[in-house]
């Protein structure tokens, strides 16, 4: 995963343009992708697909002709969606187009102006402070023109057509944790899920933030009911502990599964309530859709100083952290896939488990085996209202033990799924 | 307010009679009142309007002819609703008609006998202890005769006919906190609300305790459904902190508003559960009516030693405390008036706030403005189920910020009320 | 009660056979019992009534002919439901049929093999360790033959036909706490309830564990809806504090009553959540029946080292502990019997209690009497939704005070039951 992040890092992504296409091409080497191109001007819910933005070069040259800020050094240096500019102006006039982080004088901020035509440069405060007065050449060789918005899907077919949506944003330029790590974890998660046919169908969405999610929702409005559960993956690679942010519904099944898995694994972690801010859960959880989509990050949105700065670089993410995020996703979906509701077909009194070989013959011992207890719990709560996870939570038994007990009872014809 | 309390203090109020009329006349100088006179014998719910009681003079004269207890000195000295008496009797016989507070030997208690014909005097234990044996002249020049029960209403018309009921009892004699302070706060609250047309129609009720509230309920039984919220004001002037007592329903809207305002203001305060004891919330919250009427006091009912004694005097209440109670009432009704439920008219994905000038153009910053967050919260929760207060509570944003965000979204046509 | 336990102690009980009959004969001296005999082979829910087991003698004789393990010394020495055996074998071969408790070398365990034909002996580890090698004579003079399963009922008729089920298992051999103490408490509880006609009809069930409860449920399937509340009594005599285990429903009325009574009595106690393990609440609470049946024990099921060993002997139980268990049962059923829901017939405003002699005439005092408060609470909450116990819990008043207030109001025609 780290190698994938490294390859994607230098590209200049935005909500449209060739940077996104190049990124999806790399992901496509790991995973077959269905790439969608949606023309500029397409009405998508309350929004319109904007013009496509591409950029070839951009710099500020000082009075001596030295490139003091250069897009070639980092894609962060240009305000995203900058209109083209080619001018010479005194530093005083240039200043209103320069973005810095005074509190972190060596870091370059990440800034955009998608929906208001503007141009600008992002640079270190330290760089700015060193600039002498004088006439500066500024040049942004960008294009804003009718084109397309690009996003991609990958589907892992399951036993049922009900879907789990895994979404990650692909619009940020050279920021490693936000969200190259999320893209990498999603990519390897899709490969892992395909190892054997999962219960649910898993749909992976690689799309630019906000407008990409809105475009996907607009184009899938009639089919969105298939999405029963979902997870937005972002900031998946920093060294902080994991944070699960609930869906707007707060009690969706995914809101039970992730906290359960995180708690059962005894990892340090945090469970946060929904807020209508953050990543594309904002769109998936908008009240008209109100999907059961939560969000998994390590340190959450805007929760670290390096957020949206040049310090969110390749050193900021670690292979171990990404592997840990991936492991939790796999555990969570392994639980989700088995979290069925059963119905006890022999609900009057206990069925005689002993004659079915499910209960030990010797009576009187005080230490009931967990497997046996799990079967009694499954029988007790399989009234069509309780899921395997409900049984695990109420009994205090591990999910796997309960799921296996349910399997044994199902095999004996005592419960039906 | 304190001046109003001072003027009302000397009057001898009871559940009927000229003391109530004189009190309402003084309030009427501040506020136009609709005064109701209900004849003796009128059936009101399970009760009957009693005979009217008036008193001109009352005293106990000692063997030497000195008035040792004198109604002219304090209206508390006579047992409320005493039948007339004119007699001479030895102290031993008189004792069964004398009420004192042995634990507070210098205080005079407040006692009544509304529904059982009786007569008596209330005096300081210290006074009683000093009385020599001998023959005492006792005289109560009172009248119990068919007449009327008197109560008054004042209405502040609102934008809608749904009503907020503000009620205070006017039947206690010379007790400053209980309830002249309540009357004064209600009076000035009505004046403040009239400064601009409120959303709700506010109905102020000045009525004797229990029988007055019951009479009002009986005469307004068909119209009582208009009362959507209510507050009983009592003990509004002592130096203790504020106490809000919930309605019987416990989760009425007023039960959300008052605790929210008290907590948000960071005043020390207490929120108490409903009990079917106290002031006229007993009647408004009786299970047949079950109105959303809470009660606001400073130190609650019977919660201070001076309660129902001569020590609840003009020194016991302070202008500052009354002003504080008034301020909280105004804040609470300002919240209540704006606590609407909205419906997001663009619930599929987020509407594009930026093109409506409601979202800042520069992207990438990590510090979202509160106003912007508030709009996202209002959009997220405006599904017809959540009120502005719900949004404030769930988001942790100030009520005013959320209400303003709702106003901006309403102005932009994105939500409807 | 202790004398009853002493008489039953030596008998060799099992899930069928003459030991159960002899036990019920003794109980029958205290209480008229309706004894049921259900033939071997009868289908009962998912189970079948097994063959009847009786035993006359059993021993192991060492190479010298000494009886080193002897059924005559304790009924625990034989594995319950052992098939007959008469053989001589070396100790090495015998070992697989011997059950001990290595952690408690002087105690004899209690073991059974009801549904898998087997034979065995239970003995102290210390005894086993002392056995020399050599040939041992083993003999179990038992019979497994078609016969009957025996259980008994006793009914205390109440004012209504709705029933309270009190159940205790009678299948354990010489174990004092588990469950001779439970049988004794149930017996004396039935006698106490009959002292005056209770509100509910109380049905006492003395039946072997699991198969007995299942047999009773099978034979009463159509009438089981009459059981509105129930309590399984077990481990009723040890010196630990009381434990109430909730029904599967968790919020059945009995789940309110027992915790209330235990808390109000200020006894140390524990309230445990339902688990589908333990005594016959497993059957009564199976999801098809889902009866409101909780369980009362002192130290709960398998919660003490002496559990299911020879150390659960006559010294392990005390008359005081049994008396305490009985007292709590009586208190609980006294609450249950009076825990009615009433309807306020005068719900608009407070009814005038004073003219009915239910309210003190002198007004103004701050110390309302509890009886008066209780009446106001009953009137306030008697909307058909709240029981007397609800009123007690919400008001903080003692149940008895509230029940008496309800009685007074009922007598005055102000509420109906």
Coordinates of N, CA and C in Angstrom, one line a residue, chain B residues 247-357:
Chain B
X247 N -42.9 20.0 33.8 CA -44.3 19.7 33.8 C -44.5 18.2 34.1
X248 N -45.7 17.8 34.3 CA -46.0 16.4 34.5 C -45.5 15.5 33.3
X249 N -45.6 16.1 32.1 CA -45.2 15.3 30.9 C -43.7 15.1 30.9
X250 N -42.9 16.1 31.5 CA -41.5 15.9 31.7 C -40.7 16.2 30.5
X251 N -41.3 16.0 29.3 CA -40.6 16.2 28.0 C -41.3 17.2 27.1
X252 N -42.2 18.0 27.7 CA -42.8 19.0 26.9 C -41.8 20.0 26.4
X253 N -42.1 20.8 25.4 CA -41.2 21.7 24.8 C -40.6 22.7 25.9
X254 N -41.5 23.2 26.8 CA -41.0 24.1 27.8 C -40.0 23.4 28.7
X255 N -40.1 22.1 28.8 CA -39.2 21.3 29.7 C -37.8 21.2 29.0
X256 N -37.8 21.5 27.7 CA -36.5 21.5 27.0 C -35.9 22.9 27.1
X257 N -36.8 23.9 26.9 CA -36.4 25.3 26.7 C -35.8 25.8 28.0
X258 N -36.5 25.7 29.1 CA -36.0 26.3 30.3 C -34.6 25.7 30.8
X259 N -34.5 24.4 30.8 CA -33.2 23.8 31.2 C -32.1 24.3 30.2
X260 N -32.4 24.3 28.9 CA -31.4 24.8 27.9 C -30.9 26.2 28.2
X261 N -31.9 27.1 28.4 CA -31.5 28.5 28.7 C -30.8 28.6 30.0
X262 N -31.2 27.9 31.0 CA -30.5 28.0 32.3 C -29.1 27.5 32.1
X263 N -28.9 26.4 31.4 CA -27.6 25.8 31.3 C -26.7 26.7 30.4
X264 N -27.3 27.1 29.3 CA -26.5 27.9 28.4 C -26.0 29.3 29.0
X265 N -26.9 29.8 29.9 CA -26.5 31.0 30.6 C -25.4 30.8 31.6
X266 N -25.1 29.6 32.0 CA -24.2 29.3 33.0 C -24.5 29.8 34.4
X267 N -25.8 30.1 34.6 CA -26.2 30.4 35.9 C -26.2 29.2 36.8
X268 N -25.9 29.3 38.1 CA -26.2 28.1 38.9 C -27.7 27.9 38.9
X269 N -28.2 26.7 38.8 CA -29.6 26.5 38.8 C -29.9 25.0 39.1
X270 N -31.1 24.7 39.2 CA -31.5 23.3 39.4 C -32.7 23.0 38.6
X271 N -32.8 21.8 38.0 CA -34.0 21.3 37.3 C -34.6 20.2 38.1
X272 N -35.8 20.4 38.5 CA -36.5 19.4 39.4 C -37.6 18.7 38.6
X273 N -37.7 17.4 38.9 CA -38.8 16.7 38.3 C -40.2 17.1 38.8
X274 N -41.2 16.8 38.1 CA -42.5 17.2 38.5 C -42.9 16.5 39.8
X275 N -43.6 17.2 40.6 CA -44.3 16.5 41.7 C -45.7 17.2 41.7
X276 N -46.7 16.4 42.1 CA -48.1 17.0 42.1 C -48.3 17.8 43.4
X277 N -47.4 18.6 43.7 CA -47.5 19.5 44.9 C -46.8 20.8 44.5
X278 N -47.1 21.9 45.2 CA -46.5 23.1 44.9 C -47.5 24.2 44.5
X279 N -47.4 24.8 43.4 CA -48.3 25.9 43.0 C -49.3 25.4 42.0
X280 N -49.8 26.3 41.1 CA -50.9 25.9 40.3 C -50.6 25.0 39.1
X281 N -49.3 24.6 39.0 CA -49.0 23.5 38.0 C -49.7 22.3 38.4
X282 N -50.0 22.1 39.7 CA -50.9 21.0 40.2 C -52.1 20.9 39.4
X283 N -52.7 22.0 39.1 CA -54.0 22.0 38.4 C -53.8 21.9 36.8
X284 N -52.9 22.7 36.3 CA -52.6 22.7 34.9 C -52.1 21.4 34.4
X285 N -51.4 20.7 35.3 CA -50.8 19.4 34.9 C -51.7 18.2 35.4
X286 N -52.8 18.5 35.9 CA -53.7 17.3 36.3 C -53.9 16.5 35.1
X287 N -54.1 15.2 35.3 CA -54.0 14.3 34.1 C -55.0 14.5 33.0
X288 N -56.1 15.1 33.4 CA -57.1 15.4 32.4 C -56.7 16.5 31.4
X289 N -56.0 17.5 32.0 CA -55.5 18.6 31.1 C -54.1 18.3 30.7
X290 N -53.2 17.9 31.6 CA -51.8 17.5 31.3 C -51.1 18.5 30.4
X291 N -51.3 19.8 30.7 CA -50.7 20.8 29.9 C -49.1 20.8 30.0
X292 N -48.5 21.3 29.0 CA -47.0 21.5 29.1 C -46.7 22.7 29.9
X293 N -47.0 22.7 31.2 CA -46.8 23.9 32.0 C -45.7 23.5 33.1
X294 N -44.6 24.2 33.1 CA -43.6 24.0 34.1 C -43.7 25.1 35.1
X295 N -42.8 25.2 36.1 CA -42.8 26.2 37.1 C -41.4 26.7 37.3
X296 N -41.3 28.1 37.3 CA -40.0 28.7 37.6 C -40.1 29.4 38.9
X297 N -39.2 29.1 39.8 CA -39.0 29.8 41.1 C -37.5 30.0 41.3
X298 N -37.3 30.8 42.3 CA -35.9 30.8 42.7 C -35.8 29.6 43.7
X299 N -35.6 29.9 45.0 CA -35.7 28.7 46.0 C -37.2 28.2 45.9
X300 N -37.3 26.9 45.7 CA -38.6 26.3 45.4 C -39.6 26.3 46.6
X301 N -40.8 26.1 46.3 CA -41.9 25.9 47.2 C -41.5 25.2 48.5
X302 N -41.7 25.9 49.6 CA -41.4 25.4 51.0 C -40.0 25.0 51.2
X303 N -39.1 25.6 50.4 CA -37.7 25.3 50.4 C -36.8 26.2 51.3
X304 N -37.4 27.2 51.9 CA -36.6 28.1 52.8 C -37.4 28.3 54.1
X305 N -36.7 28.5 55.2 CA -37.3 28.6 56.5 C -38.3 29.7 56.6
X306 N -38.1 30.8 55.8 CA -39.0 32.0 55.9 C -40.3 31.8 55.2
X307 N -40.4 30.6 54.5 CA -41.6 30.3 53.7 C -42.8 30.4 54.6
X308 N -43.8 31.1 54.1 CA -45.1 31.2 54.8 C -45.0 31.7 56.2
X309 N -44.1 32.7 56.4 CA -43.9 33.4 57.7 C -43.7 34.9 57.4
X310 N -43.8 35.6 58.5 CA -43.6 37.0 58.4 C -42.2 37.4 58.0
X311 N -41.3 36.4 58.0 CA -39.9 36.7 57.6 C -39.8 36.7 56.1
X312 N -40.8 36.3 55.4 CA -40.9 36.5 53.9 C -41.4 37.9 53.7
X313 N -40.5 38.9 54.0 CA -40.9 40.3 54.0 C -40.1 41.0 52.9
X314 N -40.2 42.3 52.9 CA -39.6 43.1 51.9 C -38.1 43.0 51.9
X315 N -37.5 42.7 53.0 CA -36.0 42.5 53.0 C -35.6 41.1 52.4
X316 N -36.6 40.2 52.3 CA -36.3 38.9 51.8 C -36.1 38.8 50.3
X317 N -36.7 39.8 49.6 CA -36.6 39.8 48.2 C -35.7 40.9 47.7
X318 N -35.1 40.8 46.6 CA -34.1 41.8 46.1 C -34.5 42.2 44.7
X319 N -34.3 43.5 44.3 CA -34.5 43.9 42.9 C -33.6 43.1 42.0
X320 N -32.4 42.8 42.4 CA -31.5 42.0 41.5 C -32.1 40.6 41.2
X321 N -32.6 40.0 42.2 CA -33.1 38.6 42.0 C -34.3 38.7 41.1
X322 N -35.2 39.6 41.3 CA -36.3 39.7 40.4 C -35.9 40.0 39.0
X323 N -34.9 40.9 38.8 CA -34.4 41.2 37.5 C -33.8 40.0 36.8
X324 N -33.2 39.2 37.6 CA -32.6 38.0 37.0 C -33.7 37.0 36.6
X325 N -34.7 36.8 37.4 CA -35.8 35.9 37.0 C -36.4 36.4 35.7
X326 N -36.7 37.7 35.7 CA -37.3 38.3 34.5 C -36.4 38.1 33.3
X327 N -35.1 38.2 33.4 CA -34.2 38.0 32.3 C -34.2 36.6 31.8
X328 N -34.3 35.6 32.7 CA -34.4 34.2 32.2 C -35.7 34.0 31.5
X329 N -36.8 34.5 32.0 CA -38.1 34.4 31.4 C -38.0 34.9 29.9
X330 N -37.4 36.1 29.8 CA -37.3 36.7 28.5 C -36.5 35.9 27.5
X331 N -35.3 35.4 28.1 CA -34.5 34.5 27.2 C -35.2 33.2 26.8
X332 N -35.9 32.7 27.8 CA -36.6 31.4 27.5 C -37.7 31.6 26.4
X333 N -38.5 32.7 26.6 CA -39.5 32.9 25.6 C -39.0 33.3 24.2
X334 N -37.8 34.0 24.3 CA -37.1 34.3 23.0 C -36.7 33.0 22.3
X335 N -36.3 32.0 23.0 CA -36.0 30.7 22.4 C -37.3 30.0 22.0
X336 N -38.2 29.9 22.9 CA -39.5 29.2 22.6 C -40.1 29.8 21.3
X337 N -40.1 31.1 21.2 CA -40.7 31.8 20.0 C -40.0 31.4 18.7
X338 N -38.8 31.1 18.8 CA -38.0 30.8 17.5 C -37.8 29.3 17.3
X339 N -38.3 28.5 18.2 CA -38.0 27.1 18.2 C -38.9 26.3 17.2
X340 N -38.8 26.6 16.0 CA -39.6 26.1 14.9 C -39.0 24.8 14.4
X341 N -39.8 24.0 13.7 CA -39.3 22.8 12.9 C -39.3 23.2 11.5
X342 N -38.2 22.9 10.8 CA -38.1 23.2 9.3 C -38.0 22.0 8.5
X343 N -38.3 22.1 7.2 CA -38.1 21.0 6.3 C -37.2 21.4 5.2
X344 N -36.1 20.6 5.1 CA -35.1 20.9 4.0 C -35.8 20.6 2.7
X345 N -35.8 21.6 1.8 CA -36.4 21.5 0.5 C -35.4 20.9 -0.6
X346 N -34.2 20.8 -0.2 CA -33.2 20.3 -1.1 C -32.4 19.2 -0.3
X347 N -33.1 18.1 0.0 CA -32.5 17.1 1.0 C -31.6 16.1 0.4
X348 N -31.5 16.1 -1.0 CA -30.7 15.0 -1.6 C -29.3 15.6 -1.9
X349 N -28.3 15.2 -1.1 CA -27.0 15.8 -1.1 C -27.1 17.2 -0.5
X350 N -26.0 17.8 -0.3 CA -26.0 19.2 0.2 C -26.4 20.2 -0.9
X351 N -27.3 21.2 -0.7 CA -27.4 22.2 -1.7 C -26.1 23.0 -1.8
X352 N -25.9 23.6 -3.0 CA -24.7 24.3 -3.2 C -24.8 25.7 -2.6
X353 N -24.3 25.8 -1.3 CA -24.5 27.0 -0.6 C -23.6 28.1 -1.2
X354 N -22.5 27.8 -1.8 CA -21.6 28.8 -2.3 C -22.2 29.7 -3.3
X355 N -23.0 29.1 -4.2 CA -23.5 30.0 -5.3 C -24.7 30.9 -4.7
X356 N -25.1 30.6 -3.5 CA -26.1 31.4 -2.9 C -25.4 32.4 -1.9
X357 N -24.1 32.4 -1.9 CA -23.4 33.4 -1.0 C -23.4 32.9 0.4

